[in-house]
PDB file of C-alpha atoms in Angstrom:
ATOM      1  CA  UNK D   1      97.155 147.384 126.077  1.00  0.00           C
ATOM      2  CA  UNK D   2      95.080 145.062 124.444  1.00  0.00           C
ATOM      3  CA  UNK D   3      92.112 147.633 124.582  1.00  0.00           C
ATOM      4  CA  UNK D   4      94.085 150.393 122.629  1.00  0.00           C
ATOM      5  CA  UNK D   5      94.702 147.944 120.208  1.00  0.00           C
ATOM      6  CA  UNK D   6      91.093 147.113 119.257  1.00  0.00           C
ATOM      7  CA  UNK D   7      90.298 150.929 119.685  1.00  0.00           C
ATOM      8  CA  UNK D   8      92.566 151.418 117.086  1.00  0.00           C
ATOM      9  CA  UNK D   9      91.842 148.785 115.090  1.00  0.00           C
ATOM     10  CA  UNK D  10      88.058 150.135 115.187  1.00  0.00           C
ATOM     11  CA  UNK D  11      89.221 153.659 114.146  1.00  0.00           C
ATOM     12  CA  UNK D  12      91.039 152.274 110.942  1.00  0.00           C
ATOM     13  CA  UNK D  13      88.032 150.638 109.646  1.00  0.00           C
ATOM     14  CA  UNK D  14      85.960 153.076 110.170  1.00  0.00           C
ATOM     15  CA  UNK D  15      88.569 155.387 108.439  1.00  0.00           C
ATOM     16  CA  UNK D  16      89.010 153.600 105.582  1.00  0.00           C
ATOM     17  CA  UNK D  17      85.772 151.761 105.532  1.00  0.00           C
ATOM     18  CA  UNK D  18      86.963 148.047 105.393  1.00  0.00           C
ATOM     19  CA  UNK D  19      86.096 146.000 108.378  1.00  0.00           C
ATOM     20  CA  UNK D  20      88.790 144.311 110.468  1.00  0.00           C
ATOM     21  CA  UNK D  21      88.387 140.834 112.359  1.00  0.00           C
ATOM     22  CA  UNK D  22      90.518 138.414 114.662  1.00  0.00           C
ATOM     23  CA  UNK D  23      91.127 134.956 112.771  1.00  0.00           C
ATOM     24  CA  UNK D  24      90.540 132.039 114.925  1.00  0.00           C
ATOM     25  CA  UNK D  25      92.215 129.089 114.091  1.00  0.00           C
ATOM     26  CA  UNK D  26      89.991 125.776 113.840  1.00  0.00           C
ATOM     27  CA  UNK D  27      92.192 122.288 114.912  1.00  0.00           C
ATOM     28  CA  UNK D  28      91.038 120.089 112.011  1.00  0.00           C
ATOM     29  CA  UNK D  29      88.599 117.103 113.112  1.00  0.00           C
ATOM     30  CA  UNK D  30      90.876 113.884 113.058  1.00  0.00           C
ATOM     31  CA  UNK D  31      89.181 110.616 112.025  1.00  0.00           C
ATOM     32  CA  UNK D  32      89.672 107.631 114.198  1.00  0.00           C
ATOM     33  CA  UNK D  33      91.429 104.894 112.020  1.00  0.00           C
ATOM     34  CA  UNK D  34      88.698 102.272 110.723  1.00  0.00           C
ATOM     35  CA  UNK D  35      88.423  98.813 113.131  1.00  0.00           C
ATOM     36  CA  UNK D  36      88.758  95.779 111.815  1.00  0.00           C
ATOM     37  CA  UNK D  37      87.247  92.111 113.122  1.00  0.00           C
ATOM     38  CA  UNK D  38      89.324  89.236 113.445  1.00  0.00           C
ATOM     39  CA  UNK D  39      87.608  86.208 113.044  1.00  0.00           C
ATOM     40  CA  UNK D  40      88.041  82.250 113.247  1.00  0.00           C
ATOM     41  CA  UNK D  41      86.570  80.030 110.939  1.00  0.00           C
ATOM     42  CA  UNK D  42      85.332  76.587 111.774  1.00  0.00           C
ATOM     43  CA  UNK D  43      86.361  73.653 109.554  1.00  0.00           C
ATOM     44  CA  UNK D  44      86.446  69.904 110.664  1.00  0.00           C
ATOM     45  CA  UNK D  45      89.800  68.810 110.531  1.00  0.00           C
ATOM     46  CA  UNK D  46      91.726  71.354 113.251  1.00  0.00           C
ATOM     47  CA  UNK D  47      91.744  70.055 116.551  1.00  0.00           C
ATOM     48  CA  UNK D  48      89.770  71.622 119.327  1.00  0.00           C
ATOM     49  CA  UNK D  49      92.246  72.013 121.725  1.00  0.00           C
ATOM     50  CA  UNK D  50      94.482  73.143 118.434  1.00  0.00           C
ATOM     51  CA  UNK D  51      92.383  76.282 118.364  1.00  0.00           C
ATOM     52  CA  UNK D  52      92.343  77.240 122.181  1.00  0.00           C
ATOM     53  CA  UNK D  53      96.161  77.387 122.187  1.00  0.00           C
ATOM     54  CA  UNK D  54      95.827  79.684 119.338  1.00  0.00           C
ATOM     55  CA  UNK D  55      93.853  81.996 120.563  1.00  0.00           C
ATOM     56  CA  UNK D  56      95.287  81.769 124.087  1.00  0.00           C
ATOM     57  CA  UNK D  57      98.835  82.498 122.225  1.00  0.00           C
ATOM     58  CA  UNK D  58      97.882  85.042 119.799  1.00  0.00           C
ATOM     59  CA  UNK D  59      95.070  87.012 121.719  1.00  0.00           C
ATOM     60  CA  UNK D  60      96.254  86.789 125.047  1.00  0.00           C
ATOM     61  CA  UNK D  61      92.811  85.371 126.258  1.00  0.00           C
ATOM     62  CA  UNK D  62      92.581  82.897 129.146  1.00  0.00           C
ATOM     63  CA  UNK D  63      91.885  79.369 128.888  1.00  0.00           C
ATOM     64  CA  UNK D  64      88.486  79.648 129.710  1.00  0.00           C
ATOM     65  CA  UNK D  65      87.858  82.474 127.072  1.00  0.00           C
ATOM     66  CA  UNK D  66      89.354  80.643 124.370  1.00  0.00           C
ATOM     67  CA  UNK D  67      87.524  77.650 125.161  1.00  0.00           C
ATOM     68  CA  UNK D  68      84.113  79.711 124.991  1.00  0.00           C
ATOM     69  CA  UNK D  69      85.040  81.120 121.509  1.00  0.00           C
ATOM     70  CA  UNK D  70      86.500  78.348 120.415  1.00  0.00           C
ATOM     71  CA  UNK D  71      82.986  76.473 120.956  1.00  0.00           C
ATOM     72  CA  UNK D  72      81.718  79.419 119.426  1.00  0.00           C
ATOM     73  CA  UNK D  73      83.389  78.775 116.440  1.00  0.00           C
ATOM     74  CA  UNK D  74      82.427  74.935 116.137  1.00  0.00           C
ATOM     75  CA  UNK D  75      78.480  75.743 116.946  1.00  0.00           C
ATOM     76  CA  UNK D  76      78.285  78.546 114.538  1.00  0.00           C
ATOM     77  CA  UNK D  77      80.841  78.284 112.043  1.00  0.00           C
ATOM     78  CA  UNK D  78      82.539  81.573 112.571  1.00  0.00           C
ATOM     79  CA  UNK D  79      83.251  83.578 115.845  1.00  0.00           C
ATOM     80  CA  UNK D  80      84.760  87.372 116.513  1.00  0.00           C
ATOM     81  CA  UNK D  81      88.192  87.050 118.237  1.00  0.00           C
ATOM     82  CA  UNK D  82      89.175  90.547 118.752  1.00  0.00           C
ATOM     83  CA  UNK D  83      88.726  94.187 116.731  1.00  0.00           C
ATOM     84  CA  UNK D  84      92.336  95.663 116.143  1.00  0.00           C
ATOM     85  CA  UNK D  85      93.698  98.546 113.813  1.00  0.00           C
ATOM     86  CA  UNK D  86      94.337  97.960 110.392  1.00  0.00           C
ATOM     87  CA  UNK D  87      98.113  96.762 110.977  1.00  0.00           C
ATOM     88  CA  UNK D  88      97.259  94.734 114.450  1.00  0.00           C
ATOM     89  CA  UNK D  89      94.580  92.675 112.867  1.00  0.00           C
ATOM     90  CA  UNK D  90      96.528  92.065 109.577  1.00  0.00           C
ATOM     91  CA  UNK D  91      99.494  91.129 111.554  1.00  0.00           C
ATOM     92  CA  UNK D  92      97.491  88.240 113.728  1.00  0.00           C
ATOM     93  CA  UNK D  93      95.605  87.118 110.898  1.00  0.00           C
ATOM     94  CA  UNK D  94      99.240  85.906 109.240  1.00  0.00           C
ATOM     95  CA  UNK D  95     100.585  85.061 112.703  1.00  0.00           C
ATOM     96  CA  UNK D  96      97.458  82.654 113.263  1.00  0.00           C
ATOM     97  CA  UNK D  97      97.439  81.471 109.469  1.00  0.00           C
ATOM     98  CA  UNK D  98     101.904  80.966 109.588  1.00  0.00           C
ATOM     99  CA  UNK D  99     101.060  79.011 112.828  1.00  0.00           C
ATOM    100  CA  UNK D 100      98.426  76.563 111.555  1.00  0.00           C
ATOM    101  CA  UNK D 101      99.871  76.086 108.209  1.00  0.00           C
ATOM    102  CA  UNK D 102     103.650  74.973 110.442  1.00  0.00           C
ATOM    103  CA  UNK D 103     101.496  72.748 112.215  1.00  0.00           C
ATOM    104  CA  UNK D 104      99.281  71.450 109.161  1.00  0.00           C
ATOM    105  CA  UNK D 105      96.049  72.466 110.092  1.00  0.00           C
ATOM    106  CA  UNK D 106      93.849  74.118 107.633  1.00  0.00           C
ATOM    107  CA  UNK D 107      92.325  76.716 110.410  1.00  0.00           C
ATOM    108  CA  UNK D 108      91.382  79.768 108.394  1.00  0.00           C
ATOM    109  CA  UNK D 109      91.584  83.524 110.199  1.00  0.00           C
ATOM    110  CA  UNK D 110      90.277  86.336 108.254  1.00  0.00           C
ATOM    111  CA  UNK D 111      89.628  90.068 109.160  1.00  0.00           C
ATOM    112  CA  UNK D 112      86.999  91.977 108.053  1.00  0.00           C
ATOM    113  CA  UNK D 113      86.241  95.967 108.314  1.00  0.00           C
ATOM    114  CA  UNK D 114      84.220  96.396 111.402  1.00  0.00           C
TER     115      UNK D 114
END
């Protein structure tokens, strides 16, 4: 069946000289949504152990993790926490920055395109 179709489809442009073609269709290339870095910054008035809990609470890590990152953040002045979508990262950025400010510490969280 399919056959007699492109025979005939073959006649007709030769017959009227215009040359026939299948259209493919192309699935557009999607983008994965830009990463962003959520980061701690180091200041000297939030406790240590003020800063694991955070980051045990709000990035699920364990104790041990946070405590790494958490020296991290006092050695260098600044350490990665996680990479999240737009929304994720925005949303624990104001969870962690809501949290401190209830609890009066000046711990700054900021997120950054990755």
């Amino acid at each position: 069946m399919l056959a007699d179709f492109y025979m005939m489809a073959d006649k007709r442009g030769d017959d009227d000289g215009g040359d026939l073609g299948v259209a493919l269709e192309t699935k557009p290339k999607t983008k994965r949504p830009p990463m962003y870095k959520v980061m701690i910054l180091n200041d000297d008035f939030t406790p240590m152990e003020f800063v694991v809990m955070v980051l045990e609470r709000f990035f699920g890590l364990s104790h041990a993790q946070a405590f790494e990152i958490m020296l991290t953040v006092h050695k260098k002045g600044i350490a990665v926490v996680g990479v999240f979508s737009h929304e994720i990262a925005e949303t624990k950025v104001a969870q962690v920055m809501d949290f401190a400010q209830r609890h009066q510490h000046p711990l700054q969280c900021t997120m950054e395109k990755e």
